[in-house]
Tab-separated table of C-alpha atoms in Angstrom:
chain	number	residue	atom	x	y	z
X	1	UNK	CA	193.009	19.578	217.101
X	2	UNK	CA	190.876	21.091	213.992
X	3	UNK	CA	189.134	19.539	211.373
X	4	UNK	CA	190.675	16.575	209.545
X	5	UNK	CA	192.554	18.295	206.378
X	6	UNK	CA	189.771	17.323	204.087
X	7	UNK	CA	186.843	18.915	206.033
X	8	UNK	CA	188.968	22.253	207.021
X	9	UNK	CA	189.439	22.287	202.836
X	10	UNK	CA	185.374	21.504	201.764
X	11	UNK	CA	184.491	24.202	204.851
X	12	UNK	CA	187.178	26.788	203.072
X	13	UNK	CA	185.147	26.161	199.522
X	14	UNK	CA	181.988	26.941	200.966
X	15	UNK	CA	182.937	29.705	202.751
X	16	UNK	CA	183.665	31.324	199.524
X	17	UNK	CA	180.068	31.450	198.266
X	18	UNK	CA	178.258	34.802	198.848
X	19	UNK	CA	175.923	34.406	202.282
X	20	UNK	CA	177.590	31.327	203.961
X	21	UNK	CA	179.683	31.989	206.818
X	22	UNK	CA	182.155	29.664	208.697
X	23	UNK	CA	179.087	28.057	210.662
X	24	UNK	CA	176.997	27.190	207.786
X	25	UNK	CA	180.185	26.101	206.036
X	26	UNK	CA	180.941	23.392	208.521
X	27	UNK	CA	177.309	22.368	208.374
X	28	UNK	CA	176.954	22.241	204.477
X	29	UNK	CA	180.112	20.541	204.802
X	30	UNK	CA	179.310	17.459	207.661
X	31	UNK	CA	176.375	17.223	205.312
X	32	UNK	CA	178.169	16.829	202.238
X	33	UNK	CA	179.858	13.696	204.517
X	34	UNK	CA	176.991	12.247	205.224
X	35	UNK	CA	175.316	11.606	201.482
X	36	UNK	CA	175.384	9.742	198.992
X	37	UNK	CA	178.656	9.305	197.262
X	38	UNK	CA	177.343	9.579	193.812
X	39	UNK	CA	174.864	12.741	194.318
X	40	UNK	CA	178.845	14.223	195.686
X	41	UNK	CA	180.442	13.376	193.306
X	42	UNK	CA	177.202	14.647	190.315
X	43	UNK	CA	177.949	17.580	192.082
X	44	UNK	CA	181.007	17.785	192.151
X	45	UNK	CA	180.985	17.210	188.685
X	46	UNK	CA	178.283	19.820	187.924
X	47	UNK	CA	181.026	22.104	188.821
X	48	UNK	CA	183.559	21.734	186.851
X	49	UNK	CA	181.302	21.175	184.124
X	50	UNK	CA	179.805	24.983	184.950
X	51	UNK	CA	182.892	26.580	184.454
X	52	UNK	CA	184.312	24.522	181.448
X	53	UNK	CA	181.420	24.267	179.196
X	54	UNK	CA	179.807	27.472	180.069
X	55	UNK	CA	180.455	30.237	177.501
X	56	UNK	CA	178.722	33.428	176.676
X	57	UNK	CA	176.981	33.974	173.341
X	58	UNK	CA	179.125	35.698	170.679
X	59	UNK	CA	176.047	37.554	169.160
X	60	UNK	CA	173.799	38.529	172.429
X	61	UNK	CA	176.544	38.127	175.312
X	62	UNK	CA	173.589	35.645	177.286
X	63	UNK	CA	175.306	32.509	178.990
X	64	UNK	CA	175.113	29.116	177.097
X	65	UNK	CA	176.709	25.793	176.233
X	66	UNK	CA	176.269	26.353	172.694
X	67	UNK	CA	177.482	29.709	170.479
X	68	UNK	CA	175.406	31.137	169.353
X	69	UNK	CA	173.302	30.430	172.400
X	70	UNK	CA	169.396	28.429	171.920
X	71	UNK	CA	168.064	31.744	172.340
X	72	UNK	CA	170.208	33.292	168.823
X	73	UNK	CA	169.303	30.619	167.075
X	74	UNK	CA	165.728	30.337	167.573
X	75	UNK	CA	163.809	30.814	163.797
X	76	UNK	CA	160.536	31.019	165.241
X	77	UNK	CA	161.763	34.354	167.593
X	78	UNK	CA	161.243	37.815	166.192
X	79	UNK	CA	164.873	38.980	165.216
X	80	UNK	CA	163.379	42.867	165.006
X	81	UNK	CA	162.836	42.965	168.394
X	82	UNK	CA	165.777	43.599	170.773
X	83	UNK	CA	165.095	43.208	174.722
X	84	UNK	CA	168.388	45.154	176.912
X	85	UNK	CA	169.236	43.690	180.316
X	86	UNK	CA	171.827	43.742	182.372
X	87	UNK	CA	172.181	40.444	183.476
X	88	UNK	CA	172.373	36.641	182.255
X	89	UNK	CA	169.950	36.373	185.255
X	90	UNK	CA	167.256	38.613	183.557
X	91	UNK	CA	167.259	36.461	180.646
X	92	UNK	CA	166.090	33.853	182.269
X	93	UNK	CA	163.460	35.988	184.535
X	94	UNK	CA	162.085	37.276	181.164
X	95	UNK	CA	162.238	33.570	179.471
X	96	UNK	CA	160.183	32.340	182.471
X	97	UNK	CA	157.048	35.208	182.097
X	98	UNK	CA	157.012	33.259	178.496
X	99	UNK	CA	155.561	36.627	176.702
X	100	UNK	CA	158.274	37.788	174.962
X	101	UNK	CA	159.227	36.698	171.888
X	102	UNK	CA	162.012	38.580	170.456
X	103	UNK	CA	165.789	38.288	171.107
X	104	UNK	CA	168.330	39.970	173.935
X	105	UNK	CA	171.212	41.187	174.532
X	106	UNK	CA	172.280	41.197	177.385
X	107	UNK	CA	175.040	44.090	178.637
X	108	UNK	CA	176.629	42.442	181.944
X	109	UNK	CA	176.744	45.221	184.057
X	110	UNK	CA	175.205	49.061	184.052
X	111	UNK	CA	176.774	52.612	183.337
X	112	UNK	CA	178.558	53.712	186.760
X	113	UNK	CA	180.668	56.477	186.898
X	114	UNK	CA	180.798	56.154	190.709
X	115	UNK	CA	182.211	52.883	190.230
X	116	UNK	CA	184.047	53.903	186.851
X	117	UNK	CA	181.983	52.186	184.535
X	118	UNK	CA	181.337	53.493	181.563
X	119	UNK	CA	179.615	52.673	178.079
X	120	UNK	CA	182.600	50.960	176.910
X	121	UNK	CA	182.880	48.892	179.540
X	122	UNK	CA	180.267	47.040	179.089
X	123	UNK	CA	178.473	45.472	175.545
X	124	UNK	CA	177.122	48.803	174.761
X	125	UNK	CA	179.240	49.630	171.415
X	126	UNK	CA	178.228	45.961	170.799
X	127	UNK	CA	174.903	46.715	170.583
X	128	UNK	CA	175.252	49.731	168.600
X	129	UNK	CA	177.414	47.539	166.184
X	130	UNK	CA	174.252	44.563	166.097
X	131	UNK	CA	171.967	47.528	165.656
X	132	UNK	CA	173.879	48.462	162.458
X	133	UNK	CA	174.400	44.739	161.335
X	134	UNK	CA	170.963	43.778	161.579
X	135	UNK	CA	167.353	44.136	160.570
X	136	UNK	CA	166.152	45.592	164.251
X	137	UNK	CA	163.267	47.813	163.911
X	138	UNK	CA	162.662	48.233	167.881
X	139	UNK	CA	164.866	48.113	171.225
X	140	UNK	CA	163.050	47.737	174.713
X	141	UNK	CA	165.329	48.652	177.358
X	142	UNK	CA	165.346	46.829	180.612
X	143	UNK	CA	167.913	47.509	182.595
X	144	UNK	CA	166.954	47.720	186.370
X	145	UNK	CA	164.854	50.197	187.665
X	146	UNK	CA	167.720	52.102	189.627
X	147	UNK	CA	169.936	54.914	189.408
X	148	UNK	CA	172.813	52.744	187.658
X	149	UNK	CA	169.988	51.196	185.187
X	150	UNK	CA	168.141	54.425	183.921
X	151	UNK	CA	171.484	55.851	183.302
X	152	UNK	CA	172.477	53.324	181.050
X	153	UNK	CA	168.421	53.529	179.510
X	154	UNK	CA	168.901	57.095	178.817
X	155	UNK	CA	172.358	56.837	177.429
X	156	UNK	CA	171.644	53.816	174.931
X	157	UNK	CA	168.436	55.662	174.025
X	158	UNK	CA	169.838	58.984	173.230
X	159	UNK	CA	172.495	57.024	170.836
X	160	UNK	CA	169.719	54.738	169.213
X	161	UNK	CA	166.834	57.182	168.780
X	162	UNK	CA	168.659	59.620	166.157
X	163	UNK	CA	168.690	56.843	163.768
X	164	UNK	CA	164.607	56.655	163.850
X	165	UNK	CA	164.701	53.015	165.416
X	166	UNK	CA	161.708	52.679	168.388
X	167	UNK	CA	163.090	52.543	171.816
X	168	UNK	CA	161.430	52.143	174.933
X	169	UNK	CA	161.489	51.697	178.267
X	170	UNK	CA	159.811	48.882	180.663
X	171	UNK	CA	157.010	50.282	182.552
X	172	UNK	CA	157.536	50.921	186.335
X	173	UNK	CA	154.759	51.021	189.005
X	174	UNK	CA	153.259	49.016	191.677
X	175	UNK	CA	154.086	45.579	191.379
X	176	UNK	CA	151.202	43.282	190.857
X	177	UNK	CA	150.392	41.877	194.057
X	178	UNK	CA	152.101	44.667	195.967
X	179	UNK	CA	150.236	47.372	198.693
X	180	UNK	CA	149.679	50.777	197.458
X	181	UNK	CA	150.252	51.349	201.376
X	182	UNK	CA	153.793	50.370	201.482
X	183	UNK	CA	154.694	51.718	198.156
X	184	UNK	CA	157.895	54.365	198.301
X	185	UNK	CA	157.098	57.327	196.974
X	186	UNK	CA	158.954	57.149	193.933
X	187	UNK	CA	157.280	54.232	192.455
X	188	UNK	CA	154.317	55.568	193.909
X	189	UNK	CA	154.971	58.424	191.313
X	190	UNK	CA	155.900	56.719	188.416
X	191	UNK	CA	152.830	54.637	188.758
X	192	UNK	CA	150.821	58.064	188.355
X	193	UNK	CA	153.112	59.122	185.451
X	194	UNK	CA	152.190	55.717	183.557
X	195	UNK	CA	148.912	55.680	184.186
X	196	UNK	CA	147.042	54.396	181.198
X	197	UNK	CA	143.246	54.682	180.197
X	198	UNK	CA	140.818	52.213	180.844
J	1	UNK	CA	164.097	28.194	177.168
J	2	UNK	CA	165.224	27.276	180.936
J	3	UNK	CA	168.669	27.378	182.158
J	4	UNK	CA	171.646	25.786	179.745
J	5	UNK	CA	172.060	21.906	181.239
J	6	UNK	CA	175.459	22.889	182.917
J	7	UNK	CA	174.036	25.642	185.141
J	8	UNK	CA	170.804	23.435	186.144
J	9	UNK	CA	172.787	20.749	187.029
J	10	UNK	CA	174.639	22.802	189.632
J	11	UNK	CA	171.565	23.981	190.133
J	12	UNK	CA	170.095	20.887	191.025
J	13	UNK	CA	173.449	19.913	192.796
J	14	UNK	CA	173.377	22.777	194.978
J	15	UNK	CA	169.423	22.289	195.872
J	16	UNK	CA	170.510	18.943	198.073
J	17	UNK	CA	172.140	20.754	200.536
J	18	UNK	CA	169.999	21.719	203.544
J	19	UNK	CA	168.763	25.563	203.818
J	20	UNK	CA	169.248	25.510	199.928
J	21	UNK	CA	165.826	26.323	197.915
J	22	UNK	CA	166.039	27.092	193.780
J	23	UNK	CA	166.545	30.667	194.395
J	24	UNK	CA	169.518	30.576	196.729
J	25	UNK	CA	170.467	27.444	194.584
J	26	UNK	CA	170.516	29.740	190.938
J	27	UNK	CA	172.186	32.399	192.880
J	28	UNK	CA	175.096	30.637	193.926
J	29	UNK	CA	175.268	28.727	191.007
J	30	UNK	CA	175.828	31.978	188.979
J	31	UNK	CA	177.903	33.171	191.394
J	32	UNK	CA	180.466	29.705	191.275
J	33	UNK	CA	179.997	31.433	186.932
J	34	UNK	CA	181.769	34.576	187.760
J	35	UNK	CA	184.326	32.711	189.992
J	36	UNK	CA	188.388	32.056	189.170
J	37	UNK	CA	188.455	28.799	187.634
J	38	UNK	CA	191.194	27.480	190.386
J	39	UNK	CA	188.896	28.017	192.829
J	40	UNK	CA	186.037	26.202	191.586
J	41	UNK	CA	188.265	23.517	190.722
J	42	UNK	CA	189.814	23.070	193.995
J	43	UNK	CA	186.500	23.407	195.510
J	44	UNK	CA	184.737	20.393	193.464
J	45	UNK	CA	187.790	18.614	194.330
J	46	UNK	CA	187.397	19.104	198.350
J	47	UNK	CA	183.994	17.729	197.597
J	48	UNK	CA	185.407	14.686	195.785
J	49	UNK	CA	187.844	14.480	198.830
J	50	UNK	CA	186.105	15.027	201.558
J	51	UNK	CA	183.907	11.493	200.279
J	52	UNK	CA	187.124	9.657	199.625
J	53	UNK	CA	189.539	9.983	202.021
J	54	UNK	CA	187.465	10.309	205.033
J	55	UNK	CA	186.656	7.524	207.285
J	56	UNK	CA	185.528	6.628	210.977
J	57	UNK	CA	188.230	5.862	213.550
J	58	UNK	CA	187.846	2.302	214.484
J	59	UNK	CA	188.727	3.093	218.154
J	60	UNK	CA	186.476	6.229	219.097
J	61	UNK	CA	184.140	6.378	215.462
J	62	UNK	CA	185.617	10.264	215.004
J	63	UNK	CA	185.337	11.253	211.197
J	64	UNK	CA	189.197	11.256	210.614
J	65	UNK	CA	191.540	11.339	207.583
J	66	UNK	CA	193.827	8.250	209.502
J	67	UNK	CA	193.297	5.323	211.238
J	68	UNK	CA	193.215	5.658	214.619
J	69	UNK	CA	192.425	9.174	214.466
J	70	UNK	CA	194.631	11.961	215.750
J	71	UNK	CA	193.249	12.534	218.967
J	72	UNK	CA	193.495	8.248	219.692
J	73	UNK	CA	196.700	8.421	218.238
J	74	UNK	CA	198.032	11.437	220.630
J	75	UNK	CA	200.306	10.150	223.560
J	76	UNK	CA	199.763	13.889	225.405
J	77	UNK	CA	196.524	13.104	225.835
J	78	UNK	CA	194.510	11.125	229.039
J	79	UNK	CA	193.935	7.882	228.039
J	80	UNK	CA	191.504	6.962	231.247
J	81	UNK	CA	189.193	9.652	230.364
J	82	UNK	CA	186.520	9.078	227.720
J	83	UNK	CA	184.280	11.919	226.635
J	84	UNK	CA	180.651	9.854	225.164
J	85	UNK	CA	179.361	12.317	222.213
J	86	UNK	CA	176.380	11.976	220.058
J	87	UNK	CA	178.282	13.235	216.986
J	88	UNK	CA	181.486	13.699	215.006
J	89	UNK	CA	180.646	17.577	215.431
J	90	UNK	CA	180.171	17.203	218.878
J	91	UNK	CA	184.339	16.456	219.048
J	92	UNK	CA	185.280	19.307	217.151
J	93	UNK	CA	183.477	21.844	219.881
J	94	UNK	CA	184.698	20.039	222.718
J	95	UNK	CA	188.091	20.313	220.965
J	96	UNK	CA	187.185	24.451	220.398
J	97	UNK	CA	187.419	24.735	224.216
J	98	UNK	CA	190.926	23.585	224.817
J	99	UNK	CA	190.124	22.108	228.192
J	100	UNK	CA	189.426	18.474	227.517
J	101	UNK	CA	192.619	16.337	227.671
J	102	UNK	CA	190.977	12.962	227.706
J	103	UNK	CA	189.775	10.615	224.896
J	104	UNK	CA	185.940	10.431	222.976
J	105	UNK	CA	183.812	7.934	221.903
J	106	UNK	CA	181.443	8.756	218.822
J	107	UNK	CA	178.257	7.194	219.464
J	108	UNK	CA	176.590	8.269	215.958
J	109	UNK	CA	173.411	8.914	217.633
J	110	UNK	CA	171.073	8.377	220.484
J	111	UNK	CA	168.704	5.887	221.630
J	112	UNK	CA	165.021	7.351	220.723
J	113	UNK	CA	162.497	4.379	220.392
J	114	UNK	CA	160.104	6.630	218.528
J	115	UNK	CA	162.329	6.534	215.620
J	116	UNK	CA	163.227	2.841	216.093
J	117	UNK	CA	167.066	3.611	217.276
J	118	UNK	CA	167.911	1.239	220.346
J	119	UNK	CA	171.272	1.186	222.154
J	120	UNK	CA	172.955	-1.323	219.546
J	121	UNK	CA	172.143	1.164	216.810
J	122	UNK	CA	174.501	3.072	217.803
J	123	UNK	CA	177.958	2.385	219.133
J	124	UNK	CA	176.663	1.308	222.290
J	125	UNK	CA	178.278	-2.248	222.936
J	126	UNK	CA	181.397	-0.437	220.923
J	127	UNK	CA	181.930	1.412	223.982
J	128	UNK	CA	181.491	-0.927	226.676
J	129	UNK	CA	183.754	-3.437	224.894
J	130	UNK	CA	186.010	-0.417	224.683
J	131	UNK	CA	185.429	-0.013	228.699
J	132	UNK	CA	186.758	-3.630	229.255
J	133	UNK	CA	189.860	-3.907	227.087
J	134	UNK	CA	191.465	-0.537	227.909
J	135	UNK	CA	192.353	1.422	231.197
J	136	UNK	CA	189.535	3.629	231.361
J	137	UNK	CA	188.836	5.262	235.113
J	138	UNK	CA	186.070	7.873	233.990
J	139	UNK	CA	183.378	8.286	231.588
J	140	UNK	CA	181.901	11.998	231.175
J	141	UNK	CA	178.597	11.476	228.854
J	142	UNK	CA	178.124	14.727	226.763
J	143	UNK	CA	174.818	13.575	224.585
J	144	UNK	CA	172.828	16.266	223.716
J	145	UNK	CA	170.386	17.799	227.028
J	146	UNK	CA	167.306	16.420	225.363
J	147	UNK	CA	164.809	13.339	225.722
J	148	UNK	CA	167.006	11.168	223.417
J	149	UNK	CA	170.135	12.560	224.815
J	150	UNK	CA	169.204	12.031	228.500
J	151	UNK	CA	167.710	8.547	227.694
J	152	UNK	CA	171.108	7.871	225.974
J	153	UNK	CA	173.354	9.073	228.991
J	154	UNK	CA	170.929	7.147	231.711
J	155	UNK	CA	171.415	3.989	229.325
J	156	UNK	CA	175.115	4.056	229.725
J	157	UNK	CA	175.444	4.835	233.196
J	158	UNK	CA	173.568	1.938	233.961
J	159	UNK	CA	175.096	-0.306	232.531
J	160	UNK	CA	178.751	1.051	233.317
J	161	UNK	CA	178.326	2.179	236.936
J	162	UNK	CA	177.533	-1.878	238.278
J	163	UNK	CA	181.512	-1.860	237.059
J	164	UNK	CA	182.166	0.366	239.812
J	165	UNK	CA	183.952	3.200	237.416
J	166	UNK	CA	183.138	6.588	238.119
J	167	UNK	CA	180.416	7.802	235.430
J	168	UNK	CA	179.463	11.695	234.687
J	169	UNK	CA	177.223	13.823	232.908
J	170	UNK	CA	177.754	17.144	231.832
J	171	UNK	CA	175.969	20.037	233.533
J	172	UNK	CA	173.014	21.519	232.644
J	173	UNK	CA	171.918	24.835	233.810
J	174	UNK	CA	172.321	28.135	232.172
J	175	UNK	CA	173.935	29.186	229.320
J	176	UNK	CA	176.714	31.643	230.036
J	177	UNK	CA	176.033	35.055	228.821
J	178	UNK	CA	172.252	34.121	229.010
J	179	UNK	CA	169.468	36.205	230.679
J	180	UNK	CA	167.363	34.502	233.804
J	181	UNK	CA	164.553	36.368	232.198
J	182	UNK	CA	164.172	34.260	229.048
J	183	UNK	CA	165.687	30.673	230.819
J	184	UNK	CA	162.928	28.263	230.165
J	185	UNK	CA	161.420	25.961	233.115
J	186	UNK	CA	163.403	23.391	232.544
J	187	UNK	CA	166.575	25.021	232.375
J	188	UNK	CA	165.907	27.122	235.685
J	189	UNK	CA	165.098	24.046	237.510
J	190	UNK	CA	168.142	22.282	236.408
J	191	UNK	CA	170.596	25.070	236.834
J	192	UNK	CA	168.835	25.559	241.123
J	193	UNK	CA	169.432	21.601	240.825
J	194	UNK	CA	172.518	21.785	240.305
J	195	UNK	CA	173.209	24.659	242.528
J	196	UNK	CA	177.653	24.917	243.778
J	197	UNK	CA	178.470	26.203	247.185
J	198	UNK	CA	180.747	29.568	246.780
């Protein structure tokens, strides 16, 4: 004998999610058993509500129940400044330093030609277009700080800068908190490159 | 801005489950995002599932999708054998081995009077009313090898050997593929205990 049907089918679902093996599975899984009936089924709930409702934003490409997303339609944001990520997920990490005050857009992936990604396969010629559309007077880039992510920095600036807008780059160096120690040698480096006067 | 409601309430959803915290919780809540919509769908129904159509067996308390379970139900298998486990999961590694022919009785538990769990707690007088009605010749008690297990097992045997049927507990000794070196006490004097002749 296995699992009863329904258990062998939760385990299965779990074992989809990224980091959570067959083990884990049937634990998540006897757990799920053992609540409450309502927090099961609010979950269960909460996930077909993710993929239904969920959209991304039509302007800045950002996840959101709403199109144009909260962030889009914000009047008390800066529209001239434009912050580039790669990710929904570095929205939010921006959103929760609660400095910046200007509006995204967010690209959903980086430039790749290992991989065969290139410009137009992600919302770079979108950007361009918003850049044309719009009264944007600056662009920070911040993509990740890897090979993939100053790729696609250098690429979007050498379109942008031509037209006279301001473009920059995120600053990289030790993180705050971090050991100057353990620091790799390339950040190490960049950290003396962006020194700045005190 | 925070998260759109639909993504924290998977969020939330997905911070119940144990070995969850908010940042393994956002991840795979992004993640369930960027999944095919069937599979999210038949995954939120296994969770659904899995809370209605499961039950306990009213013979041996196994989590089971019919009543009696599979394992009660099968004719192949040793009906005066009963296997005493602490837990539904217990069953299902028993059942992993391949060697047990006999029959189990879920006990939901041990007897730990720290926590205020005596024998009728759990399905204690269950399985002693079990003992009289049916032709049972053995009991093997496979509760867990600690204090509430052992208290659990001694509990049970002494109330079910005055009957005169035979009554065993698993061994304890070490664990195969283990190393002498790193064997606790305990373990070492338990596995000398129960030394075999070759």
């Amino acid at each position: 004998m296995q699992y009863p049907q329904p258990i062998s089918k939760l385990i299965e679902g779990f074992t989809k999610l990224p980091g959570i093996g067959p083990k884990t599975a049937a634990r998540l899984a006897f757990y799920i058993l053992d609540m409450n009936e309502d927090d099961v089924m609010d979950f269960a709930k909460a996930l077909m509500n993710a993929k239904r409702e969920l959209t991304y934003c039509s302007v800045c490409h950002h996840i959101t129940d709403t199109d144009p997303c909260r962030i889009c339609q914000d009047k008390d944001r800066d529209p001239s400044v434009i912050c580039v990520v790669q990710d929904s997920k570095d929205v939010i990490a921006m959103e929760k330093m609660k400095e910046f005050g200007g509006k995204y857009h967010v690209l959903h992936g980086a430039i790749s030609p290992v991989d065969g990604v290139g410009p137009e396969d992600i919302y770079v010629p979108d950007l361009i277009k918003r850049l044309q559309d719009e009264t944007i007077q600056e662009l920070i880039i911040a993509t990740n700080p890897n090979i993939e992510g100053e790729a696609t920095a250098m690429y979007i600036s050498r379109l942008v800068k031509p037209t006279g807008m301001k473009v920059s780059r995120i600053a990289h160096g030790l993180p705050v908190g971090g050991d100057l120690e353990y620091a790799d040698e390339v950040t190490l480096s960049k950290a003396i490159e962006g020194r700045r006067q005190l």
